[in-house]
Amino acid sequence: QLQLVESGGGLVQPGGSLRLSCRASGLTLDYYMVAWFRQAPGKEREGVSCISGSTRTTNYAGSVKGRFTISRDNPENTVILQMNSLKPEDTAVYYCAADRGQCPVEFYEGRYTNWGQGTQVTVSS
């Protein structure tokens, strides 16, 4: 069974950077698509980024394109979300999710059966 654990969240000033990690255990992530979602207080969970399995293609929500980068660290069985130029509106709990297949064009949380517990990101001065 695939288990996911997020880390790397914290408090950062606007314009700063954070590096989130989604470490897997139980199975290798190589052939899984892995996505990051986030949920801000009082809002629905939204997709942020996704990286496909075998093709390694990526996609991003418009609100983070050009600022966030998703990548794989295969030896560590980990997917990284590098977040730069952070804004207060990026404040949320960030979750990683994984399932077999390729990233869909639209972010759809029902597509993923494996989820981590989340890590808090707060962007504030």
PDB file of C-alpha atoms in Angstrom:
ATOM      1  CA  GLN A   1       0.000   0.000   0.000  1.00  0.00           C
ATOM      2  CA  LEU A   2       1.270   3.434  -0.928  1.00  0.00           C
ATOM      3  CA  GLN A   3       1.725   5.878   1.937  1.00  0.00           C
ATOM      4  CA  LEU A   4       2.524   9.555   1.434  1.00  0.00           C
ATOM      5  CA  VAL A   5       4.029  12.027   3.898  1.00  0.00           C
ATOM      6  CA  GLU A   6       4.386  15.730   3.161  1.00  0.00           C
ATOM      7  CA  SER A   7       7.004  17.981   4.749  1.00  0.00           C
ATOM      8  CA  GLY A   8       8.606  21.368   4.254  1.00  0.00           C
ATOM      9  CA  GLY A   9       5.751  23.683   5.132  1.00  0.00           C
ATOM     10  CA  GLY A  10       6.152  26.673   7.403  1.00  0.00           C
ATOM     11  CA  LEU A  11       5.901  30.426   7.742  1.00  0.00           C
ATOM     12  CA  VAL A  12       7.525  32.581   5.069  1.00  0.00           C
ATOM     13  CA  GLN A  13       7.378  36.240   4.114  1.00  0.00           C
ATOM     14  CA  PRO A  14       5.827  37.360   0.821  1.00  0.00           C
ATOM     15  CA  GLY A  15       8.328  36.908  -1.973  1.00  0.00           C
ATOM     16  CA  GLY A  16      10.038  34.058  -0.178  1.00  0.00           C
ATOM     17  CA  SER A  17      10.431  30.400  -1.103  1.00  0.00           C
ATOM     18  CA  LEU A  18       9.581  27.010   0.319  1.00  0.00           C
ATOM     19  CA  ARG A  19      10.339  23.491  -0.824  1.00  0.00           C
ATOM     20  CA  LEU A  20       7.676  20.898  -0.127  1.00  0.00           C
ATOM     21  CA  SER A  21       8.430  17.181  -0.234  1.00  0.00           C
ATOM     22  CA  CYS A  22       6.070  14.266  -0.707  1.00  0.00           C
ATOM     23  CA  ARG A  23       7.847  11.107   0.361  1.00  0.00           C
ATOM     24  CA  ALA A  24       6.335   7.732  -0.475  1.00  0.00           C
ATOM     25  CA  SER A  25       6.700   4.396   1.236  1.00  0.00           C
ATOM     26  CA  GLY A  26       5.274   0.994   0.518  1.00  0.00           C
ATOM     27  CA  LEU A  27       5.535   1.287  -3.267  1.00  0.00           C
ATOM     28  CA  THR A  28       7.729   3.149  -5.732  1.00  0.00           C
ATOM     29  CA  LEU A  29       6.368   6.393  -7.145  1.00  0.00           C
ATOM     30  CA  ASP A  30       8.030   5.864 -10.517  1.00  0.00           C
ATOM     31  CA  TYR A  31       4.850   4.930 -12.389  1.00  0.00           C
ATOM     32  CA  TYR A  32       2.422   7.023 -10.384  1.00  0.00           C
ATOM     33  CA  MET A  33       1.149  10.442 -11.252  1.00  0.00           C
ATOM     34  CA  VAL A  34       1.608  12.721  -8.262  1.00  0.00           C
ATOM     35  CA  ALA A  35      -0.296  15.925  -7.691  1.00  0.00           C
ATOM     36  CA  TRP A  36      -0.244  18.719  -5.172  1.00  0.00           C
ATOM     37  CA  PHE A  37      -3.516  20.187  -3.976  1.00  0.00           C
ATOM     38  CA  ARG A  38      -4.102  22.939  -1.453  1.00  0.00           C
ATOM     39  CA  GLN A  39      -6.949  24.080   0.740  1.00  0.00           C
ATOM     40  CA  ALA A  40      -7.178  27.544   2.217  1.00  0.00           C
ATOM     41  CA  PRO A  41      -9.469  28.296   5.182  1.00  0.00           C
ATOM     42  CA  GLY A  42     -13.083  28.513   4.075  1.00  0.00           C
ATOM     43  CA  LYS A  43     -12.286  27.438   0.520  1.00  0.00           C
ATOM     44  CA  GLU A  44     -12.523  24.249  -1.484  1.00  0.00           C
ATOM     45  CA  ARG A  45      -9.442  22.173  -2.152  1.00  0.00           C
ATOM     46  CA  GLU A  46      -7.830  23.078  -5.470  1.00  0.00           C
ATOM     47  CA  GLY A  47      -5.220  21.489  -7.685  1.00  0.00           C
ATOM     48  CA  VAL A  48      -1.813  23.143  -7.859  1.00  0.00           C
ATOM     49  CA  SER A  49       0.434  20.931  -9.942  1.00  0.00           C
ATOM     50  CA  CYS A  50       0.813  17.412 -11.255  1.00  0.00           C
ATOM     51  CA  ILE A  51       3.618  15.284 -12.650  1.00  0.00           C
ATOM     52  CA  SER A  52       2.834  12.211 -14.679  1.00  0.00           C
ATOM     53  CA  GLY A  53       4.382   8.798 -14.228  1.00  0.00           C
ATOM     54  CA  SER A  54       6.241   7.415 -17.198  1.00  0.00           C
ATOM     55  CA  THR A  55       6.029  10.550 -19.385  1.00  0.00           C
ATOM     56  CA  ARG A  56       7.111  12.957 -16.637  1.00  0.00           C
ATOM     57  CA  THR A  57       4.893  15.633 -18.130  1.00  0.00           C
ATOM     58  CA  THR A  58       3.779  18.380 -15.785  1.00  0.00           C
ATOM     59  CA  ASN A  59       0.929  20.806 -15.464  1.00  0.00           C
ATOM     60  CA  TYR A  60       0.181  23.753 -13.202  1.00  0.00           C
ATOM     61  CA  ALA A  61      -2.731  25.833 -12.077  1.00  0.00           C
ATOM     62  CA  GLY A  62      -2.706  29.251 -13.677  1.00  0.00           C
ATOM     63  CA  SER A  63      -2.277  30.940 -10.306  1.00  0.00           C
ATOM     64  CA  VAL A  64       1.103  29.271  -9.695  1.00  0.00           C
ATOM     65  CA  LYS A  65       2.506  28.875 -13.211  1.00  0.00           C
ATOM     66  CA  GLY A  66       5.945  30.402 -13.458  1.00  0.00           C
ATOM     67  CA  ARG A  67       6.405  30.422  -9.675  1.00  0.00           C
ATOM     68  CA  PHE A  68       6.079  26.749  -8.680  1.00  0.00           C
ATOM     69  CA  THR A  69       8.021  23.799 -10.071  1.00  0.00           C
ATOM     70  CA  ILE A  70       7.192  20.121  -9.563  1.00  0.00           C
ATOM     71  CA  SER A  71       9.882  17.477  -9.954  1.00  0.00           C
ATOM     72  CA  ARG A  72      10.837  13.953  -8.934  1.00  0.00           C
ATOM     73  CA  ASP A  73      13.689  12.729  -6.769  1.00  0.00           C
ATOM     74  CA  ASN A  74      13.545   9.076  -7.714  1.00  0.00           C
ATOM     75  CA  PRO A  75      16.326   7.767  -5.423  1.00  0.00           C
ATOM     76  CA  GLU A  76      14.424   9.275  -2.497  1.00  0.00           C
ATOM     77  CA  ASN A  77      11.025   8.108  -3.800  1.00  0.00           C
ATOM     78  CA  THR A  78       9.925  11.714  -3.408  1.00  0.00           C
ATOM     79  CA  VAL A  79       8.161  14.415  -5.393  1.00  0.00           C
ATOM     80  CA  ILE A  80       9.210  18.001  -4.777  1.00  0.00           C
ATOM     81  CA  LEU A  81       7.202  21.202  -5.103  1.00  0.00           C
ATOM     82  CA  GLN A  82       9.518  24.204  -5.247  1.00  0.00           C
ATOM     83  CA  MET A  83       7.536  27.342  -4.497  1.00  0.00           C
ATOM     84  CA  ASN A  84       9.069  30.730  -5.263  1.00  0.00           C
ATOM     85  CA  SER A  85       7.745  34.283  -5.140  1.00  0.00           C
ATOM     86  CA  LEU A  86       5.168  33.248  -2.590  1.00  0.00           C
ATOM     87  CA  LYS A  87       2.115  35.399  -2.039  1.00  0.00           C
ATOM     88  CA  PRO A  88      -0.283  35.641   0.917  1.00  0.00           C
ATOM     89  CA  GLU A  89      -2.933  33.967  -1.234  1.00  0.00           C
ATOM     90  CA  ASP A  90      -0.725  30.864  -1.381  1.00  0.00           C
ATOM     91  CA  THR A  91      -1.463  30.301   2.302  1.00  0.00           C
ATOM     92  CA  ALA A  92      -3.109  26.891   2.658  1.00  0.00           C
ATOM     93  CA  VAL A  93      -2.661  23.317   3.747  1.00  0.00           C
ATOM     94  CA  TYR A  94      -0.845  21.551   0.943  1.00  0.00           C
ATOM     95  CA  TYR A  95      -1.556  17.903   0.194  1.00  0.00           C
ATOM     96  CA  CYS A  96       0.098  15.453  -2.147  1.00  0.00           C
ATOM     97  CA  ALA A  97      -1.891  12.743  -3.861  1.00  0.00           C
ATOM     98  CA  ALA A  98      -0.929   9.861  -6.113  1.00  0.00           C
ATOM     99  CA  ASP A  99      -2.455   7.281  -8.398  1.00  0.00           C
ATOM    100  CA  ARG A 100      -1.514   5.289 -11.460  1.00  0.00           C
ATOM    101  CA  GLY A 101      -1.790   6.924 -14.855  1.00  0.00           C
ATOM    102  CA  GLN A 102      -1.112  10.265 -16.454  1.00  0.00           C
ATOM    103  CA  CYS A 103      -2.108  13.639 -15.101  1.00  0.00           C
ATOM    104  CA  PRO A 104      -5.528  14.694 -16.352  1.00  0.00           C
ATOM    105  CA  VAL A 105      -5.911  18.054 -18.030  1.00  0.00           C
ATOM    106  CA  GLU A 106      -8.202  19.266 -15.266  1.00  0.00           C
ATOM    107  CA  PHE A 107      -7.343  18.795 -11.605  1.00  0.00           C
ATOM    108  CA  TYR A 108      -9.853  16.397 -10.099  1.00  0.00           C
ATOM    109  CA  GLU A 109      -9.225  15.156  -6.577  1.00  0.00           C
ATOM    110  CA  GLY A 110     -11.509  12.166  -7.060  1.00  0.00           C
ATOM    111  CA  ARG A 111      -8.973  10.761  -9.486  1.00  0.00           C
ATOM    112  CA  TYR A 112      -6.479  10.079  -6.672  1.00  0.00           C
ATOM    113  CA  THR A 113      -6.810   7.276  -4.132  1.00  0.00           C
ATOM    114  CA  ASN A 114      -3.659   7.912  -2.084  1.00  0.00           C
ATOM    115  CA  TRP A 115      -3.328  11.087  -0.026  1.00  0.00           C
ATOM    116  CA  GLY A 116      -0.962  12.500   2.532  1.00  0.00           C
ATOM    117  CA  GLN A 117      -1.980  14.287   5.727  1.00  0.00           C
ATOM    118  CA  GLY A 118      -0.970  17.751   4.542  1.00  0.00           C
ATOM    119  CA  THR A 119       1.533  20.415   5.515  1.00  0.00           C
ATOM    120  CA  GLN A 120       0.703  24.016   6.425  1.00  0.00           C
ATOM    121  CA  VAL A 121       2.117  26.855   4.355  1.00  0.00           C
ATOM    122  CA  THR A 122       1.636  30.382   5.690  1.00  0.00           C
ATOM    123  CA  VAL A 123       2.780  33.415   3.717  1.00  0.00           C
ATOM    124  CA  SER A 124       2.673  36.510   5.873  1.00  0.00           C
ATOM    125  CA  SER A 125       4.768  39.499   6.866  1.00  0.00           C
TER     126      SER A 125
END
